[in-house]
Short mmCIF file of C-alpha atoms and ligand atoms in Angstrom, two decimals:
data_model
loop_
_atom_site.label_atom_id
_atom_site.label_comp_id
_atom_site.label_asym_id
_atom_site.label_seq_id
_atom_site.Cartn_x
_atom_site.Cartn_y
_atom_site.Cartn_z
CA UNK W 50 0.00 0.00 0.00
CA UNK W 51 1.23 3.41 -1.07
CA UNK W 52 2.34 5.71 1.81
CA UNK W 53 -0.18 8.78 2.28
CA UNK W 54 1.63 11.93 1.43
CA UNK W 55 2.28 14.38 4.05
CA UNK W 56 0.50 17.87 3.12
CA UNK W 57 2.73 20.95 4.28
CA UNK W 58 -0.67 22.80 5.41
CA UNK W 59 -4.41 21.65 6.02
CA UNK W 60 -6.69 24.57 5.74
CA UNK W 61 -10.37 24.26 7.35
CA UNK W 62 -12.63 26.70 6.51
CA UNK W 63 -13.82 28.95 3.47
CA UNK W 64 -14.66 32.55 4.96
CA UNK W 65 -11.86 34.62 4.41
CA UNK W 66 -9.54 33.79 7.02
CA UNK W 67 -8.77 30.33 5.33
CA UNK W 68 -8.63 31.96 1.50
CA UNK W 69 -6.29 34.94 2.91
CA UNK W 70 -4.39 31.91 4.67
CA UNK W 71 -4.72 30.02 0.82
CA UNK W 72 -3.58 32.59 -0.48
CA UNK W 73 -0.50 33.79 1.09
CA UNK W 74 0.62 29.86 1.93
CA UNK W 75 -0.08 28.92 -1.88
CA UNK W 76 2.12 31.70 -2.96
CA UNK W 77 5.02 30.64 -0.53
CA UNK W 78 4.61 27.41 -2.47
CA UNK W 79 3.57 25.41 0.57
CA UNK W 80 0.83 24.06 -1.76
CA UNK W 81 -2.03 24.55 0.61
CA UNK W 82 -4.97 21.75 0.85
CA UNK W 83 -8.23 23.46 1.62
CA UNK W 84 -11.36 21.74 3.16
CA UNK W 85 -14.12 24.81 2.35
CA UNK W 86 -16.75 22.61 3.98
CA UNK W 87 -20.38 21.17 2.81
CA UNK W 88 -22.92 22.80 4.84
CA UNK W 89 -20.43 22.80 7.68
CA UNK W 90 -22.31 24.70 10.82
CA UNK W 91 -25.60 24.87 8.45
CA UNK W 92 -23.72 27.86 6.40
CA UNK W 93 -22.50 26.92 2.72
CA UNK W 94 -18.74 27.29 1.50
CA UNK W 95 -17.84 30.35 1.83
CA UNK W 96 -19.00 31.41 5.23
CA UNK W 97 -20.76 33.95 6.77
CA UNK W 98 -20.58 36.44 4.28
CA UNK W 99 -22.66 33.59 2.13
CA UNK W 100 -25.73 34.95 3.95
CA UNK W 101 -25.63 38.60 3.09
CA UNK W 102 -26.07 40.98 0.47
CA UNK W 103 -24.39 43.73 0.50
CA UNK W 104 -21.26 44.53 2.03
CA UNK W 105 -19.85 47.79 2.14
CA UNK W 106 -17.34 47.62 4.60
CA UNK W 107 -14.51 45.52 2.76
CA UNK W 108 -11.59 47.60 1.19
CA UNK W 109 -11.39 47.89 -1.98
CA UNK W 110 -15.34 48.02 -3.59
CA UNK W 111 -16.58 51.51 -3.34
CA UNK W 112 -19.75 50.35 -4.58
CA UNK W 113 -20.08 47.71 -1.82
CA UNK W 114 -20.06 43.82 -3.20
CA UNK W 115 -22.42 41.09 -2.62
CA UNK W 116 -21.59 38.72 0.12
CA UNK W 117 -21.36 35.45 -1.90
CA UNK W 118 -19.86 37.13 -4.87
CA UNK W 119 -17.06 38.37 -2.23
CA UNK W 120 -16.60 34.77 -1.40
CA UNK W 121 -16.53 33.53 -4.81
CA UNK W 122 -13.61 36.32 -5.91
CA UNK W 123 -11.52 34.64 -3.02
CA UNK W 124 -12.32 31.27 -3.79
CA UNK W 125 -10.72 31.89 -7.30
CA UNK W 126 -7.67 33.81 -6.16
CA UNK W 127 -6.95 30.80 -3.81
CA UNK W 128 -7.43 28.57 -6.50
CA UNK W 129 -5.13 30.08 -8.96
CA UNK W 130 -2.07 30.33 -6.96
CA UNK W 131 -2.52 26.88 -6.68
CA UNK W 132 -5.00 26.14 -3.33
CA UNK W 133 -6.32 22.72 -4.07
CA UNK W 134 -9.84 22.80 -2.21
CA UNK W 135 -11.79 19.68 -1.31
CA UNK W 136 -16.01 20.11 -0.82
CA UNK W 137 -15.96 18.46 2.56
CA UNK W 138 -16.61 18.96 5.89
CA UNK W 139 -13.51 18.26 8.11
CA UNK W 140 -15.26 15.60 10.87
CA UNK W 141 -12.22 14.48 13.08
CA UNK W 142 -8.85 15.45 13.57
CA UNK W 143 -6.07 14.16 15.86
CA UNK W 144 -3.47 16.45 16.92
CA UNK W 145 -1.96 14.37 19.65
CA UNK W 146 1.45 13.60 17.29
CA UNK W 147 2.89 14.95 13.68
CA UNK W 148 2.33 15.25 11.45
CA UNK W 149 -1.77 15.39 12.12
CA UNK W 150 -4.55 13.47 10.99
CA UNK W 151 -7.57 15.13 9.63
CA UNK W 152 -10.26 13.10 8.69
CA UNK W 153 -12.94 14.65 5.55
CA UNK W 154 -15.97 11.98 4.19
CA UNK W 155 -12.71 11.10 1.72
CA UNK W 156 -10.57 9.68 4.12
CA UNK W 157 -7.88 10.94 6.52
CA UNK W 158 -5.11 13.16 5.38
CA UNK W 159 -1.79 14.32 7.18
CA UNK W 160 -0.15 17.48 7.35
CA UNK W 161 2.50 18.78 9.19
CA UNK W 162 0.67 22.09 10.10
CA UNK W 163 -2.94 22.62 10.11
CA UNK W 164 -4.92 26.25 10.37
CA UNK W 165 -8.33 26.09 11.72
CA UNK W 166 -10.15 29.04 9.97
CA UNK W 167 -13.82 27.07 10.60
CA UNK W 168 -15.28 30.54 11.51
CA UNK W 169 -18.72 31.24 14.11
CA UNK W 170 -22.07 30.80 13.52
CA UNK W 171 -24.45 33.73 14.62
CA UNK W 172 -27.14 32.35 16.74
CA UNK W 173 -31.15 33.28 15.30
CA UNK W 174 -34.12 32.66 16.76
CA UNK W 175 -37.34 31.10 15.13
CA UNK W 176 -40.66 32.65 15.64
CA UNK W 177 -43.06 33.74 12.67
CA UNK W 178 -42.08 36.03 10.32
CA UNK W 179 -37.93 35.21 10.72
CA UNK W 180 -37.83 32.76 7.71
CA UNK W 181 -39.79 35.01 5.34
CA UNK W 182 -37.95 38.73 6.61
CA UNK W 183 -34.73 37.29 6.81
CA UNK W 184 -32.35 39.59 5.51
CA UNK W 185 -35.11 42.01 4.18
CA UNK W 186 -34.97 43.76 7.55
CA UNK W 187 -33.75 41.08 9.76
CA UNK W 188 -29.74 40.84 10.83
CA UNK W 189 -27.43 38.73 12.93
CA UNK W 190 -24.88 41.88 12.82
CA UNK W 191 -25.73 45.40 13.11
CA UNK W 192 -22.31 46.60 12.66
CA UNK W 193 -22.39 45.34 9.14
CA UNK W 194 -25.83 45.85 8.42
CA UNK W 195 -26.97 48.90 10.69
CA UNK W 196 -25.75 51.70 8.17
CA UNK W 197 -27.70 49.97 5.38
CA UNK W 198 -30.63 52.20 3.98
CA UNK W 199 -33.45 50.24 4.31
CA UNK W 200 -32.50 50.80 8.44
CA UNK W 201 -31.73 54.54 8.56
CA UNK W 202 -34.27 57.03 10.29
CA UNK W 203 -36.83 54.39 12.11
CA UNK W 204 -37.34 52.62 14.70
CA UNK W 205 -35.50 49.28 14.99
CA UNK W 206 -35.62 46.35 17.28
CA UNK W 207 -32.88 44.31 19.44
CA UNK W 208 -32.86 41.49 20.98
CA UNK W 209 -30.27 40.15 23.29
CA UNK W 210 -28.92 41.69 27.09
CA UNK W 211 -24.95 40.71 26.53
CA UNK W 212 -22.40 43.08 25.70
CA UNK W 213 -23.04 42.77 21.90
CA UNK W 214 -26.83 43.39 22.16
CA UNK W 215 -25.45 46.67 23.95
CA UNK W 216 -22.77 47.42 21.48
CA UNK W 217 -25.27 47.04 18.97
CA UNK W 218 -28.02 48.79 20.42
CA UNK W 219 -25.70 51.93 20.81
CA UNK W 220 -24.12 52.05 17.31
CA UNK W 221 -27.40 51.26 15.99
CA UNK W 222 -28.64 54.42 17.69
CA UNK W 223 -26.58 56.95 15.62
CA UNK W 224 -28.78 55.75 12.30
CA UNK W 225 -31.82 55.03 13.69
CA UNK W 226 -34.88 56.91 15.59
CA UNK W 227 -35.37 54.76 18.87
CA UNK W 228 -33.83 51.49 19.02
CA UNK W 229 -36.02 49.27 21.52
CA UNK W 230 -33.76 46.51 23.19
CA UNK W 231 -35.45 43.59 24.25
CA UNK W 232 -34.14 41.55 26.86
CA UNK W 233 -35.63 38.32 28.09
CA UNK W 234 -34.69 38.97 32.02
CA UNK W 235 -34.84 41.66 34.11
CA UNK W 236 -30.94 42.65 34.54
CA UNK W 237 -28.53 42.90 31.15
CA UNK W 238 -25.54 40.13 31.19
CA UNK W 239 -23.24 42.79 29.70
CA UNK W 240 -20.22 44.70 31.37
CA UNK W 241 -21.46 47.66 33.67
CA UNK W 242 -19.36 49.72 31.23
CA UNK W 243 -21.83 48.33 28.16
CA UNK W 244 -24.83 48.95 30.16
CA UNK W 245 -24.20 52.61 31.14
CA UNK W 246 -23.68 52.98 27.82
CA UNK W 247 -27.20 51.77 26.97
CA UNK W 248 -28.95 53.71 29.75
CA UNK W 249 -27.13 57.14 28.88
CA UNK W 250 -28.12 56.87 25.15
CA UNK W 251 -31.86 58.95 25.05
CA UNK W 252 -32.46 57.03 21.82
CA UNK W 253 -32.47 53.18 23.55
CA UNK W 254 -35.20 51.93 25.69
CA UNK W 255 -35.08 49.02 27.34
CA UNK W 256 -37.97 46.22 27.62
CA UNK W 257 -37.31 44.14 30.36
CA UNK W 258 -39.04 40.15 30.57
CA UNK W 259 -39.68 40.82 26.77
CA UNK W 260 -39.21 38.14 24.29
CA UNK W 261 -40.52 38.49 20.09
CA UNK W 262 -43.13 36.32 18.94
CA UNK W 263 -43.89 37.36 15.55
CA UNK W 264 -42.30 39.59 13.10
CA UNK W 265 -45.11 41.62 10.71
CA UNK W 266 -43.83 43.49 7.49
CA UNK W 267 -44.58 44.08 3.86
CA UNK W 268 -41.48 43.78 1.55
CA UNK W 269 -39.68 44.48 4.78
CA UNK W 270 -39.96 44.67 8.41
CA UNK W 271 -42.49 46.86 9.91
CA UNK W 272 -42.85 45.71 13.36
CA UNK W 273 -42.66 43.58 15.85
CA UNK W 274 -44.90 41.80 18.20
CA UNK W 275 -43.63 41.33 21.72
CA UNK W 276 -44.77 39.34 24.76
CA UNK W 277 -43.93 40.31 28.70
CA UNK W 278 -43.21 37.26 30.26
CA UNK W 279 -44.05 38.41 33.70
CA UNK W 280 -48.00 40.16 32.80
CA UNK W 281 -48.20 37.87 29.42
CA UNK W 282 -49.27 41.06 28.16
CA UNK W 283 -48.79 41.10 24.16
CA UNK W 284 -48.04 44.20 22.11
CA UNK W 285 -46.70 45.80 18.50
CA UNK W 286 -43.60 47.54 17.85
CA UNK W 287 -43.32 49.34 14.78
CA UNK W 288 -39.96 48.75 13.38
CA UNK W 289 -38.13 49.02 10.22
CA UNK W 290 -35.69 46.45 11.70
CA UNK W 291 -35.04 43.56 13.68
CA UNK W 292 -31.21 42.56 14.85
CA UNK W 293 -30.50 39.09 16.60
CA UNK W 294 -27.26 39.43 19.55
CA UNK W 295 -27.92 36.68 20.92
CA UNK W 296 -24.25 35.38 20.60
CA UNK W 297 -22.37 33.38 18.34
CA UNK W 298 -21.42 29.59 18.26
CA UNK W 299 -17.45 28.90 17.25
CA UNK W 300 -17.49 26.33 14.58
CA UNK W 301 -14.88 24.07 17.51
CA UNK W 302 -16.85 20.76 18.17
CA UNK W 303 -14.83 18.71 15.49
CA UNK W 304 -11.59 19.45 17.52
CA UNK W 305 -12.74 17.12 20.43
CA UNK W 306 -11.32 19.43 23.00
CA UNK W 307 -7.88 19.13 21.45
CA UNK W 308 -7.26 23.02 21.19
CA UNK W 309 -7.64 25.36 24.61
CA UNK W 310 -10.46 27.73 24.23
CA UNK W 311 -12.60 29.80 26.36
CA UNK W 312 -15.45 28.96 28.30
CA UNK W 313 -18.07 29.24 25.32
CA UNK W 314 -15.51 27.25 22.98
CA UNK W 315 -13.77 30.07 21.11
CA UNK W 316 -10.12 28.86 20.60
CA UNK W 317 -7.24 30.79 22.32
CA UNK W 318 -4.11 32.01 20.60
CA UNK W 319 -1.19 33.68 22.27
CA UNK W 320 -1.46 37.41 21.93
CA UNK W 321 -0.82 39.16 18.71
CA UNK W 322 -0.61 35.69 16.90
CA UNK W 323 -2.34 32.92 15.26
CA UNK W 324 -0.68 30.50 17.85
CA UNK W 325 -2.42 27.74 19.74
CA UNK W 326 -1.51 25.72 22.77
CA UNK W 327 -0.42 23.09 20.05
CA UNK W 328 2.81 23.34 17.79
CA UNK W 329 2.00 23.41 14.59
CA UNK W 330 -1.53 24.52 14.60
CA UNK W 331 -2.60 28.23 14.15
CA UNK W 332 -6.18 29.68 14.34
CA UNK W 333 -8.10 32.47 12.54
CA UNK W 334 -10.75 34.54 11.98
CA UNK W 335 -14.26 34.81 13.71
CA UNK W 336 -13.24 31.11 15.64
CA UNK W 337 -10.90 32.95 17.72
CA UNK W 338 -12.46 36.18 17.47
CA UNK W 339 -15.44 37.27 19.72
CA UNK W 340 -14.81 40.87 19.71
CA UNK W 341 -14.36 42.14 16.37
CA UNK W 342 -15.73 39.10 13.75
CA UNK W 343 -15.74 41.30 10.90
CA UNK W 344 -14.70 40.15 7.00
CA UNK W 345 -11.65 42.37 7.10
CA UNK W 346 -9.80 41.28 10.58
CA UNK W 347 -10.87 37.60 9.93
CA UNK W 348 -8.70 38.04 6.26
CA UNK W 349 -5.92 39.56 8.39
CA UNK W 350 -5.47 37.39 11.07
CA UNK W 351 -5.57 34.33 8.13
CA UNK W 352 -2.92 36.04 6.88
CA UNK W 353 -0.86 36.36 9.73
CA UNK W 354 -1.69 32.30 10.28
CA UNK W 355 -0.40 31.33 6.73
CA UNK W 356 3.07 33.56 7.74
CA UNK W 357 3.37 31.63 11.32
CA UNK W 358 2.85 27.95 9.77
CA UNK W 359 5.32 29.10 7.11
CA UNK W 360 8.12 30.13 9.39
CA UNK W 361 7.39 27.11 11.49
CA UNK W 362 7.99 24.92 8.89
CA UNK W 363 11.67 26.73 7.87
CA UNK W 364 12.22 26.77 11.19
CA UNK W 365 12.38 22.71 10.55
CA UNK W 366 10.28 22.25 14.15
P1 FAD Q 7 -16.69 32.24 8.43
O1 FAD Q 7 -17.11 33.27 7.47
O2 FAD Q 7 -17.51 32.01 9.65
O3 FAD Q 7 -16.56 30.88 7.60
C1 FAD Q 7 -16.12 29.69 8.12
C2 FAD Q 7 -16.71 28.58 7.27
O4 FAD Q 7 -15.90 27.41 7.33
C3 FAD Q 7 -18.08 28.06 7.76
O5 FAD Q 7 -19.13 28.90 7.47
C4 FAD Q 7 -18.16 26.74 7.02
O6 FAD Q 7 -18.60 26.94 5.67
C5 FAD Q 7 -16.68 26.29 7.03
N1 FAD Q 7 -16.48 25.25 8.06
C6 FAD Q 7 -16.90 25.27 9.36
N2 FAD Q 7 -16.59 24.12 9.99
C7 FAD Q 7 -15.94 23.36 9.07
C8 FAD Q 7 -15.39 22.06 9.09
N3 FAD Q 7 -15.43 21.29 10.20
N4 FAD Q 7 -14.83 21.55 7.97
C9 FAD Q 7 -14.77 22.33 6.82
N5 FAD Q 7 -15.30 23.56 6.74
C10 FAD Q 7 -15.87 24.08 7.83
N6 FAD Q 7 -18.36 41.33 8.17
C11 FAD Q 7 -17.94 42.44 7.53
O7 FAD Q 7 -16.77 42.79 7.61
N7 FAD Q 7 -18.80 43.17 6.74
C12 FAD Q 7 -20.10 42.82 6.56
O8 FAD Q 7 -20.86 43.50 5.88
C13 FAD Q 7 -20.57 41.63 7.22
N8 FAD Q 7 -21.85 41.24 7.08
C14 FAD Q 7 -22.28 40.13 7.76
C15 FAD Q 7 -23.62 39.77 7.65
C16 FAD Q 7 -24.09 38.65 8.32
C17 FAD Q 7 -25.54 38.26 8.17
C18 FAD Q 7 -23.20 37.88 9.15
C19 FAD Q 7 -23.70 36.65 9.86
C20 FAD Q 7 -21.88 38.25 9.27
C21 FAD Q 7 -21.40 39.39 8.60
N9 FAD Q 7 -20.08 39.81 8.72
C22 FAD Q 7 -19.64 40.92 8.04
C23 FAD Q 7 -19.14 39.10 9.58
C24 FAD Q 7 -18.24 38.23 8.69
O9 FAD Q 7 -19.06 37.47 7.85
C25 FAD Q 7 -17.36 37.33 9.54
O10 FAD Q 7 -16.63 38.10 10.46
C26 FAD Q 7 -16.39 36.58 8.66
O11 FAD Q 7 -17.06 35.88 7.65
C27 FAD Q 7 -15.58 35.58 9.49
O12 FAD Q 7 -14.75 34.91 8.61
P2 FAD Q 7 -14.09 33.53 8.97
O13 FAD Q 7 -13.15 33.27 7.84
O14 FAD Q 7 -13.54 33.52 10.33
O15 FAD Q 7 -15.21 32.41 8.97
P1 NDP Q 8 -23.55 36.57 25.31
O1 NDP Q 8 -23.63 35.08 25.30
O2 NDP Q 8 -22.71 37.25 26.32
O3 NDP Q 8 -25.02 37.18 25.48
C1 NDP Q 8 -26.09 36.67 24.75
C2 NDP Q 8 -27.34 37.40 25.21
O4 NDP Q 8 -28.43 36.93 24.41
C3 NDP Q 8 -27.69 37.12 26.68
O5 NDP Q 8 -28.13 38.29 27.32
C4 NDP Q 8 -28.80 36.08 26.58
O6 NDP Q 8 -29.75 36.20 27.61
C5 NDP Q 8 -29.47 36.44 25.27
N1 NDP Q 8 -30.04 35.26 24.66
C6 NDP Q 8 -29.41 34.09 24.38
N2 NDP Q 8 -30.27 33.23 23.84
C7 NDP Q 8 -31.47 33.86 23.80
C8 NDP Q 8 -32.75 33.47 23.37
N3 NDP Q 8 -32.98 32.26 22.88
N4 NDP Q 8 -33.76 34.37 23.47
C9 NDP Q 8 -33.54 35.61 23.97
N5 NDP Q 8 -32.34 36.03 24.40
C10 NDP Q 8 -31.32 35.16 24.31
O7 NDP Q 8 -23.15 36.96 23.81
P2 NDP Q 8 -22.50 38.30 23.24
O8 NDP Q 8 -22.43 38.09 21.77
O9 NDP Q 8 -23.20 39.48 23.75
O10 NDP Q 8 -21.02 38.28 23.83
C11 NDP Q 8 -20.16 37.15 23.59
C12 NDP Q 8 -18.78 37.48 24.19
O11 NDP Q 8 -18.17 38.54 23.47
C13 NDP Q 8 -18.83 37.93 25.64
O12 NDP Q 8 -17.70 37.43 26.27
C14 NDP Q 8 -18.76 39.42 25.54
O13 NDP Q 8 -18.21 40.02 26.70
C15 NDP Q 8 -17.85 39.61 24.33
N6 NDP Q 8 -18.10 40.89 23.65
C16 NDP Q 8 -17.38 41.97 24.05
C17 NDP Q 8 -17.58 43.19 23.45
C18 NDP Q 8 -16.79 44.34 23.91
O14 NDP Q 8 -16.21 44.27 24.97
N7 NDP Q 8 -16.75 45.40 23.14
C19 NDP Q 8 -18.57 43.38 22.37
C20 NDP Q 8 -19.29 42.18 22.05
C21 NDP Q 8 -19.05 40.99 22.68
P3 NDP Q 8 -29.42 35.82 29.13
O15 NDP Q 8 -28.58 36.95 29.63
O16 NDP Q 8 -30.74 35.72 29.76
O17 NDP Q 8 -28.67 34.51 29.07
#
């Protein structure tokens, strides 16, 4: 039986911290193997930015670009400086010796370094009206979103009580004309430094014991219906928006607890670096990020994980 080759790099992932890693590792010849994925966290290749429209916030498209076509642009720059990419999701992998296993629906492959780019999923919620407003007035990220016009100069809705809900609540203030957050307990779970900022800002009011139950619109959003959960008392928001910050989920539970991460499973990399607890295997993007998960530091922190696994294989370790 023929001896499996041993891969320089194993990418996992599609959003653009694995093609940014693709691309810089393919052009320092370390002929990069790329599993993008198939329906891997219930998002298609490509990632997050899959299940947008318009983004306006990436360098280098005045105009804005559609999410997926985005994705596909990087997809073919990986490609032609050689990224071979394989349609699977990555199930297992064994980091306990090198070079590592990783094992796709194709087999098992080894690599001497591996980068885990496998991204976060943002968590929604399902009530009537989600499914059909979804992304016609409904978000998972009001930084990327929130400036969009269909949002500007009404009222919009939050739900959540963490520090993103607050974040978002705030930032979402300076477009909008109230922004109601709704919280589903009666104290927020975000930093006293994120609340204050909530209760200074005229334009946010809180509703506390408030959960959504149905979402009403036209060809958008144009309320929302809310319950109390202490009275049970039901009543309508009008709303040209509605923003989930509820939290995220890191794409992690393939990695079997082989890679230290926090406390909600986001892995942990020395500071300024891509570097995990184990040699040889760097992390990037949103699956290490749960401050600023945006398109642009997810692309640079891939790159700065292609550069580590590069010097760490001239380094001969
Ligand atoms: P992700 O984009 O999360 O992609 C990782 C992908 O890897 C997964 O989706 C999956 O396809 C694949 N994968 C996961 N597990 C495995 C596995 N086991 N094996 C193989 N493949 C796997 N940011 C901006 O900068 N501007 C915006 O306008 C913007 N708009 C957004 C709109 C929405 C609705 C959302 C949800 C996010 C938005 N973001 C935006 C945030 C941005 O999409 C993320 O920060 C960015 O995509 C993170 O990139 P990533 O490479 O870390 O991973
Ligand atoms: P969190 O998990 O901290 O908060 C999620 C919030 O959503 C909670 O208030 C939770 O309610 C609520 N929630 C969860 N599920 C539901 C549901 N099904 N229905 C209604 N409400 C729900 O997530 P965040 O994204 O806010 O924060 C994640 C991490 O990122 C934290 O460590 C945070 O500190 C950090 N972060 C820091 C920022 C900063 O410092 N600038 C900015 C953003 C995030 P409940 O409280 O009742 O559980």
């Amino acid at each position: 039986m023929s001896e499996k080759k041993t891969e320089k790099v194993i990418i996992i992932g599609s959003g653009p911290a694995a093609h940014t890693a693709a691309i810089y590792a393919a052009r320092a010849e370390l002929e990069p193997l790329l599993f993008e994925g198939f329906m891997a966290g219930g998002v298609a290749a490509g990632g997050q930015l899959t299940t947008t429209t318009e983004v306006e916030n990436y360098p280098g498209f005045p105009d804005g670009i559609d999410g997926p076509t985005l994705m596909d642009q990087m997809r073919a720059q990986s490609v032609k400086h050689g990224t071979r990419i394989k349609t699977e999701t990555v199930s297992k992998i064994d980091l306990s010796c090198r070079p590592f296993a990783v094992t796709a629906d194709s087999g098992e492959y080894v690599a001497q370094t591996v980068i885990v780019a496998t991204g976060a999923t943002a968590k929604k919620l399902e009530f009537p009206g989600v499914e059909e407003y979804w992304q016609k007035g409904i978000s998972a990220c009001a930084v990327c979103d929130g400036a969009l016009p269909i949002f500007r100069n009404k009222p919009l809705v939050v739900i959540g009580g963490g520090d993103s809900a607050c974040e978002e609540s705030t930032y979402l203030a300076k477009f909008a004309t109230t922004v109601h957050l709704l919280h589903r307990r009666d104290e927020l779970r975000a930093s006293k430094a994120m609340q204050k900022r909530v209760f200074d800002n005229e334009k946010v009011k809180v509703h506390w014991d408030t959960v959504a139950v149905e979402v009403l619109g036209e060809k958008t959003v144009t309320g929302v219906k809310i319950k109390n959960l202490k009275t049970g008392e039901q009543s309508l928001i009008e709303a040209g928006g509605l923003f989930f910050a509820i939290g995220h989920v890191p794409n992690t539970a393939f990695l079997d607890g082989q890679l230290e991460t926090d406390e909600t499973g986001y892995v942990i990399t020395k500071p300024d670096s891509t570097v995990t607890n184990v040699p040889g295997v760097f992390a990037c993007g949103d699956v290490k990020d749960h401050v600023y998960r945006q398109a642009v530091t997810a692309a640079g922190s891939g790159c700065m994980a292609a550069l580590e696994a590069e010097r760490f294989l001239a380094d001969g370790e």
